[in-house]
């Protein structure tokens, strides 16, 4: 049972389908996805290669359009929006953390983090205060004037996370955020994401193939052949116990086993 049933719904997807190709050569990647995301959830999206998890996150994040179905974010029907409207909505409502950081090499750490608010209407004083808070939370305050090439991969990903969070989005989408990191940097990033999710009630949706990464989440959704296969709620379980539950589902779906560290 969902323990958070009284919380606000941030995203609601109804019968979302996505196909690629032309007549006679159509590949159905998403086959009628129904998913409700509540405020403050930290959701992991898992599944075997080809299950549709990356396509799902792209469609939910408005980076791609569904072939059929409806997607509402904060009660706004994004599946009916035009491209210009979608671009503005995406900039205001969403934050993104990518595997390859997507930082601008010509900007400092601080300038990269402030980029989303520089495009909006947040006042300079408010932006500076938010920068100070989020950079301190992510342990990168002392890196303000360094450039991406001068810092480690873990520090670059924390900079990317700060940039995703600074404008207080409704949802942060993370696509394999630990994929390019060593195990120590990955654990550090995930611990920070879990803490920020808990303390700031930030809603996060994370695509990952890694059951260790998913064990930090409050809920894990499993896809198979473009459909929702199963889901797990962490509830009051320890991360180690939740990790074992994730492995059990993954073993049925097919996937590599990983030791929890």
mmCIF file of C-alpha atoms in Angstrom:
data_model
loop_
_atom_site.group_PDB
_atom_site.id
_atom_site.type_symbol
_atom_site.label_atom_id
_atom_site.label_comp_id
_atom_site.label_asym_id
_atom_site.label_seq_id
_atom_site.Cartn_x
_atom_site.Cartn_y
_atom_site.Cartn_z
ATOM 1 C CA UNK A 1 0.000 0.000 0.000
ATOM 2 C CA UNK A 2 1.182 3.522 -0.790
ATOM 3 C CA UNK A 3 1.908 5.226 2.552
ATOM 4 C CA UNK A 4 1.777 8.706 1.000
ATOM 5 C CA UNK A 5 -1.742 8.580 -0.452
ATOM 6 C CA UNK A 6 -2.731 11.961 1.005
ATOM 7 C CA UNK A 7 0.153 13.872 -0.589
ATOM 8 C CA UNK A 8 -0.182 16.189 -3.566
ATOM 9 C CA UNK A 9 0.093 14.607 -7.021
ATOM 10 C CA UNK A 10 2.911 16.302 -8.951
ATOM 11 C CA UNK A 11 2.778 14.188 -12.109
ATOM 12 C CA UNK A 12 0.074 11.905 -13.461
ATOM 13 C CA UNK A 13 0.587 9.856 -16.630
ATOM 14 C CA UNK A 14 -2.401 8.059 -18.134
ATOM 15 C CA UNK A 15 -2.129 5.369 -20.814
ATOM 16 C CA UNK A 16 1.081 6.805 -22.221
ATOM 17 C CA UNK A 17 2.265 5.095 -25.380
ATOM 18 C CA UNK A 18 5.299 5.802 -27.528
ATOM 19 C CA UNK A 19 6.069 4.279 -30.917
ATOM 20 C CA UNK A 20 8.920 4.850 -33.334
ATOM 21 C CA UNK A 21 9.111 4.182 -37.068
ATOM 22 C CA UNK A 22 6.798 4.407 -40.052
ATOM 23 C CA UNK A 23 3.915 2.260 -41.270
ATOM 24 C CA UNK A 24 4.934 -1.368 -41.524
ATOM 25 C CA UNK A 25 8.002 -0.846 -39.337
ATOM 26 C CA UNK A 26 6.520 0.517 -36.105
ATOM 27 C CA UNK A 27 8.240 -0.282 -32.813
ATOM 28 C CA UNK A 28 6.104 0.146 -29.710
ATOM 29 C CA UNK A 29 8.402 1.190 -26.854
ATOM 30 C CA UNK A 30 5.835 2.293 -24.263
ATOM 31 C CA UNK A 31 2.598 0.301 -24.135
ATOM 32 C CA UNK A 32 0.111 2.144 -21.953
ATOM 33 C CA UNK A 33 1.927 3.475 -18.895
ATOM 34 C CA UNK A 34 -0.144 4.668 -15.915
ATOM 35 C CA UNK A 35 1.948 6.385 -13.252
ATOM 36 C CA UNK A 36 1.219 8.829 -10.443
ATOM 37 C CA UNK A 37 4.114 10.701 -8.784
ATOM 38 C CA UNK A 38 3.552 12.325 -5.391
ATOM 39 C CA UNK A 39 5.248 15.406 -3.996
ATOM 40 C CA UNK A 40 8.432 14.501 -2.157
ATOM 41 C CA UNK A 41 8.889 11.049 -3.661
ATOM 42 C CA UNK A 42 12.306 9.776 -4.743
ATOM 43 C CA UNK A 43 11.463 7.289 -7.493
ATOM 44 C CA UNK A 44 13.849 4.932 -9.219
ATOM 45 C CA UNK A 45 12.943 3.627 -12.679
ATOM 46 C CA UNK A 46 14.504 0.272 -13.509
ATOM 47 C CA UNK A 47 14.215 -2.426 -16.129
ATOM 48 C CA UNK A 48 16.266 -4.505 -18.554
ATOM 49 C CA UNK A 49 17.848 -2.926 -21.607
ATOM 50 C CA UNK A 50 15.070 -2.109 -24.078
ATOM 51 C CA UNK A 51 12.350 -1.999 -21.428
ATOM 52 C CA UNK A 52 11.545 1.642 -22.207
ATOM 53 C CA UNK A 53 12.871 3.362 -19.082
ATOM 54 C CA UNK A 54 14.878 6.068 -20.911
ATOM 55 C CA UNK A 55 12.008 6.673 -23.323
ATOM 56 C CA UNK A 56 9.613 7.014 -20.379
ATOM 57 C CA UNK A 57 11.756 9.604 -18.601
ATOM 58 C CA UNK A 58 12.183 11.568 -21.852
ATOM 59 C CA UNK A 59 8.431 11.619 -22.449
ATOM 60 C CA UNK A 60 7.589 12.576 -18.856
ATOM 61 C CA UNK A 61 10.236 15.325 -18.937
ATOM 62 C CA UNK A 62 8.826 16.738 -22.232
ATOM 63 C CA UNK A 63 12.073 15.969 -24.082
ATOM 64 C CA UNK A 64 9.972 13.763 -26.371
ATOM 65 C CA UNK A 65 6.245 13.606 -27.115
ATOM 66 C CA UNK A 66 4.055 10.587 -26.438
ATOM 67 C CA UNK A 67 2.297 8.931 -29.366
ATOM 68 C CA UNK A 68 -0.822 8.566 -27.223
ATOM 69 C CA UNK A 69 -1.940 9.318 -23.676
ATOM 70 C CA UNK A 70 -2.047 12.224 -21.249
ATOM 71 C CA UNK A 71 0.593 13.634 -18.905
ATOM 72 C CA UNK A 72 -0.314 16.247 -16.288
ATOM 73 C CA UNK A 73 2.254 18.112 -14.175
ATOM 74 C CA UNK A 74 0.914 20.314 -11.364
ATOM 75 C CA UNK A 75 -2.515 19.827 -12.996
ATOM 76 C CA UNK A 76 -1.310 21.234 -16.336
ATOM 77 C CA UNK A 77 -1.787 18.950 -19.356
ATOM 78 C CA UNK A 78 1.677 18.986 -20.916
ATOM 79 C CA UNK A 79 0.744 16.471 -23.612
ATOM 80 C CA UNK A 80 -1.443 19.165 -25.219
ATOM 81 C CA UNK A 81 1.153 21.986 -25.138
ATOM 82 C CA UNK A 82 2.879 23.454 -28.190
ATOM 83 C CA UNK A 83 6.693 23.435 -28.416
ATOM 84 C CA UNK A 84 7.186 27.054 -27.304
ATOM 85 C CA UNK A 85 4.851 26.607 -24.343
ATOM 86 C CA UNK A 86 6.556 23.329 -23.453
ATOM 87 C CA UNK A 87 9.995 24.957 -23.476
ATOM 88 C CA UNK A 88 8.904 27.615 -20.977
ATOM 89 C CA UNK A 89 7.108 25.051 -18.810
ATOM 90 C CA UNK A 90 10.151 22.753 -18.811
ATOM 91 C CA UNK A 91 12.493 25.564 -17.781
ATOM 92 C CA UNK A 92 10.276 26.594 -14.855
ATOM 93 C CA UNK A 93 9.039 23.241 -13.583
ATOM 94 C CA UNK A 94 11.838 20.734 -14.210
ATOM 95 C CA UNK A 95 15.452 20.205 -13.223
ATOM 96 C CA UNK A 96 17.783 17.780 -14.989
ATOM 97 C CA UNK A 97 20.814 15.761 -13.914
ATOM 98 C CA UNK A 98 22.511 13.953 -16.806
ATOM 99 C CA UNK A 99 25.140 11.225 -16.793
ATOM 100 C CA UNK A 100 27.614 13.423 -18.694
ATOM 101 C CA UNK A 101 27.026 16.527 -16.488
ATOM 102 C CA UNK A 102 26.127 18.919 -19.390
ATOM 103 C CA UNK A 103 28.040 21.796 -17.797
ATOM 104 C CA UNK A 104 29.265 24.752 -19.859
ATOM 105 C CA UNK A 105 33.072 24.718 -19.918
ATOM 106 C CA UNK A 106 33.324 28.505 -20.298
ATOM 107 C CA UNK A 107 31.353 29.178 -17.107
ATOM 108 C CA UNK A 108 32.526 28.778 -13.519
ATOM 109 C CA UNK A 109 30.843 26.376 -11.113
ATOM 110 C CA UNK A 110 28.796 29.220 -9.649
ATOM 111 C CA UNK A 111 27.814 30.569 -13.072
ATOM 112 C CA UNK A 112 26.722 27.089 -14.204
ATOM 113 C CA UNK A 113 24.574 26.667 -11.096
ATOM 114 C CA UNK A 114 22.975 30.100 -11.483
ATOM 115 C CA UNK A 115 22.202 29.610 -15.172
ATOM 116 C CA UNK A 116 18.556 28.476 -14.719
ATOM 117 C CA UNK A 117 17.657 31.470 -12.544
ATOM 118 C CA UNK A 118 19.474 33.905 -14.834
ATOM 119 C CA UNK A 119 16.898 32.953 -17.480
ATOM 120 C CA UNK A 120 13.997 33.502 -15.085
ATOM 121 C CA UNK A 121 12.668 36.253 -12.847
ATOM 122 C CA UNK A 122 14.329 35.422 -9.527
ATOM 123 C CA UNK A 123 15.828 38.536 -7.936
ATOM 124 C CA UNK A 124 19.603 38.689 -7.614
ATOM 125 C CA UNK A 125 19.570 38.619 -3.801
ATOM 126 C CA UNK A 126 17.217 35.630 -3.710
ATOM 127 C CA UNK A 127 19.282 33.802 -6.327
ATOM 128 C CA UNK A 128 22.487 34.395 -4.353
ATOM 129 C CA UNK A 129 20.879 33.158 -1.128
ATOM 130 C CA UNK A 130 19.567 30.037 -2.854
ATOM 131 C CA UNK A 131 22.963 29.430 -4.451
ATOM 132 C CA UNK A 132 24.719 29.684 -1.085
ATOM 133 C CA UNK A 133 22.261 27.239 0.498
ATOM 134 C CA UNK A 134 22.280 24.604 -2.228
ATOM 135 C CA UNK A 135 26.054 24.770 -2.831
ATOM 136 C CA UNK A 136 26.651 24.368 0.907
ATOM 137 C CA UNK A 137 24.244 21.407 1.062
ATOM 138 C CA UNK A 138 26.116 19.726 -1.801
ATOM 139 C CA UNK A 139 29.569 20.515 -0.428
ATOM 140 C CA UNK A 140 30.774 22.605 -3.375
ATOM 141 C CA UNK A 141 30.689 26.145 -1.980
ATOM 142 C CA UNK A 142 34.473 26.463 -2.117
ATOM 143 C CA UNK A 143 34.465 25.591 -5.846
ATOM 144 C CA UNK A 144 32.537 28.724 -6.886
ATOM 145 C CA UNK A 145 35.241 30.218 -9.117
ATOM 146 C CA UNK A 146 36.647 27.010 -10.575
ATOM 147 C CA UNK A 147 35.817 25.769 -14.070
ATOM 148 C CA UNK A 148 34.437 22.284 -14.846
ATOM 149 C CA UNK A 149 37.781 21.022 -16.163
ATOM 150 C CA UNK A 150 39.415 21.948 -12.865
ATOM 151 C CA UNK A 151 37.224 19.752 -10.658
ATOM 152 C CA UNK A 152 36.570 16.014 -10.257
ATOM 153 C CA UNK A 153 33.746 14.029 -11.835
ATOM 154 C CA UNK A 154 31.938 13.796 -8.520
ATOM 155 C CA UNK A 155 32.201 17.563 -8.018
ATOM 156 C CA UNK A 156 30.947 18.167 -11.559
ATOM 157 C CA UNK A 157 27.919 15.978 -10.928
ATOM 158 C CA UNK A 158 27.163 17.795 -7.670
ATOM 159 C CA UNK A 159 27.407 21.060 -9.620
ATOM 160 C CA UNK A 160 24.922 19.603 -12.101
ATOM 161 C CA UNK A 161 22.639 18.628 -9.212
ATOM 162 C CA UNK A 162 22.841 22.133 -7.733
ATOM 163 C CA UNK A 163 21.946 23.624 -11.116
ATOM 164 C CA UNK A 164 18.942 21.290 -11.316
ATOM 165 C CA UNK A 165 17.705 22.318 -7.866
ATOM 166 C CA UNK A 166 18.362 26.060 -7.613
ATOM 167 C CA UNK A 167 15.101 27.249 -9.217
ATOM 168 C CA UNK A 168 13.053 24.951 -6.942
ATOM 169 C CA UNK A 169 11.522 22.768 -9.677
ATOM 170 C CA UNK A 170 8.466 20.600 -9.223
ATOM 171 C CA UNK A 171 10.428 17.524 -10.367
ATOM 172 C CA UNK A 172 14.100 16.702 -10.866
ATOM 173 C CA UNK A 173 14.757 14.116 -13.583
ATOM 174 C CA UNK A 174 18.029 12.210 -13.226
ATOM 175 C CA UNK A 175 19.179 9.940 -16.064
ATOM 176 C CA UNK A 176 21.850 7.488 -14.818
ATOM 177 C CA UNK A 177 23.409 10.254 -12.647
ATOM 178 C CA UNK A 178 26.049 7.912 -11.197
ATOM 179 C CA UNK A 179 26.932 6.208 -14.479
ATOM 180 C CA UNK A 180 30.220 8.104 -14.984
ATOM 181 C CA UNK A 181 31.274 8.131 -11.312
ATOM 182 C CA UNK A 182 33.431 5.835 -9.217
ATOM 183 C CA UNK A 183 31.701 4.033 -6.356
ATOM 184 C CA UNK A 184 32.792 6.530 -3.679
ATOM 185 C CA UNK A 185 31.633 9.572 -5.675
ATOM 186 C CA UNK A 186 28.402 7.782 -6.604
ATOM 187 C CA UNK A 187 27.606 6.958 -2.970
ATOM 188 C CA UNK A 188 28.351 10.546 -1.938
ATOM 189 C CA UNK A 189 26.027 11.962 -4.615
ATOM 190 C CA UNK A 190 23.211 9.535 -3.786
ATOM 191 C CA UNK A 191 23.464 10.260 -0.060
ATOM 192 C CA UNK A 192 23.182 13.978 -0.802
ATOM 193 C CA UNK A 193 20.217 13.434 -3.133
ATOM 194 C CA UNK A 194 18.477 11.300 -0.507
ATOM 195 C CA UNK A 195 19.085 13.922 2.181
ATOM 196 C CA UNK A 196 17.860 16.805 0.000
ATOM 197 C CA UNK A 197 14.803 14.778 -0.977
ATOM 198 C CA UNK A 198 14.006 14.177 2.678
ATOM 199 C CA UNK A 199 14.833 17.648 4.036
ATOM 200 C CA UNK A 200 13.587 19.836 1.170
ATOM 201 C CA UNK A 201 10.779 17.522 -0.030
ATOM 202 C CA UNK A 202 12.259 17.598 -3.548
ATOM 203 C CA UNK A 203 10.549 15.204 -5.962
ATOM 204 C CA UNK A 204 13.103 13.137 -7.902
ATOM 205 C CA UNK A 205 12.681 10.606 -10.698
ATOM 206 C CA UNK A 206 15.854 8.664 -11.460
ATOM 207 C CA UNK A 207 16.506 6.190 -14.267
ATOM 208 C CA UNK A 208 19.154 3.675 -13.254
ATOM 209 C CA UNK A 209 20.257 0.126 -13.996
ATOM 210 C CA UNK A 210 22.007 -0.053 -10.617
ATOM 211 C CA UNK A 211 20.143 -1.641 -7.672
ATOM 212 C CA UNK A 212 22.553 0.068 -5.274
ATOM 213 C CA UNK A 213 21.478 3.473 -6.598
ATOM 214 C CA UNK A 214 17.810 2.466 -6.444
ATOM 215 C CA UNK A 215 18.159 1.425 -2.804
ATOM 216 C CA UNK A 216 18.386 5.146 -1.914
ATOM 217 C CA UNK A 217 14.894 5.745 -3.364
ATOM 218 C CA UNK A 218 11.549 5.731 -1.576
ATOM 219 C CA UNK A 219 9.908 3.815 -4.440
ATOM 220 C CA UNK A 220 11.218 1.793 -7.356
ATOM 221 C CA UNK A 221 9.163 1.254 -10.517
ATOM 222 C CA UNK A 222 10.132 -1.656 -12.779
ATOM 223 C CA UNK A 223 9.428 -1.714 -16.509
ATOM 224 C CA UNK A 224 9.342 -4.725 -18.802
ATOM 225 C CA UNK A 225 8.577 -4.634 -22.532
ATOM 226 C CA UNK A 226 7.293 -1.068 -22.292
ATOM 227 C CA UNK A 227 4.827 -1.770 -19.492
ATOM 228 C CA UNK A 228 4.838 -1.363 -15.723
ATOM 229 C CA UNK A 229 5.865 -4.732 -14.328
ATOM 230 C CA UNK A 230 6.081 -4.104 -10.589
ATOM 231 C CA UNK A 231 6.873 -1.496 -7.956
ATOM 232 C CA UNK A 232 8.395 -1.516 -4.502
ATOM 233 C CA UNK A 233 7.998 0.939 -1.617
ATOM 234 C CA UNK A 234 10.859 1.255 0.834
ATOM 235 C CA UNK A 235 8.717 2.342 3.760
ATOM 236 C CA UNK A 236 10.601 1.902 7.033
ATOM 237 C CA UNK A 237 13.076 -0.642 5.663
ATOM 238 C CA UNK A 238 16.817 -0.165 5.887
ATOM 239 C CA UNK A 239 18.626 0.496 2.632
ATOM 240 C CA UNK A 240 20.215 -2.953 2.851
ATOM 241 C CA UNK A 241 16.828 -4.671 3.174
ATOM 242 C CA UNK A 242 15.366 -2.589 0.328
ATOM 243 C CA UNK A 243 18.390 -3.460 -1.825
ATOM 244 C CA UNK A 244 17.631 -7.174 -1.359
ATOM 245 C CA UNK A 245 13.997 -6.635 -2.364
ATOM 246 C CA UNK A 246 15.147 -4.805 -5.519
ATOM 247 C CA UNK A 247 17.549 -7.638 -6.359
ATOM 248 C CA UNK A 248 14.741 -10.175 -6.040
ATOM 249 C CA UNK A 249 12.611 -8.351 -8.620
ATOM 250 C CA UNK A 250 15.613 -7.712 -10.841
ATOM 251 C CA UNK A 251 16.467 -11.417 -10.795
ATOM 252 C CA UNK A 252 13.059 -12.195 -12.284
ATOM 253 C CA UNK A 253 13.366 -9.416 -14.874
ATOM 254 C CA UNK A 254 16.968 -10.233 -15.712
ATOM 255 C CA UNK A 255 19.967 -8.153 -14.672
ATOM 256 C CA UNK A 256 23.377 -8.177 -13.115
ATOM 257 C CA UNK A 257 23.757 -8.757 -9.403
ATOM 258 C CA UNK A 258 25.750 -6.176 -7.461
ATOM 259 C CA UNK A 259 27.081 -6.286 -3.928
ATOM 260 C CA UNK A 260 25.879 -3.481 -1.671
ATOM 261 C CA UNK A 261 28.678 -1.383 -0.223
#
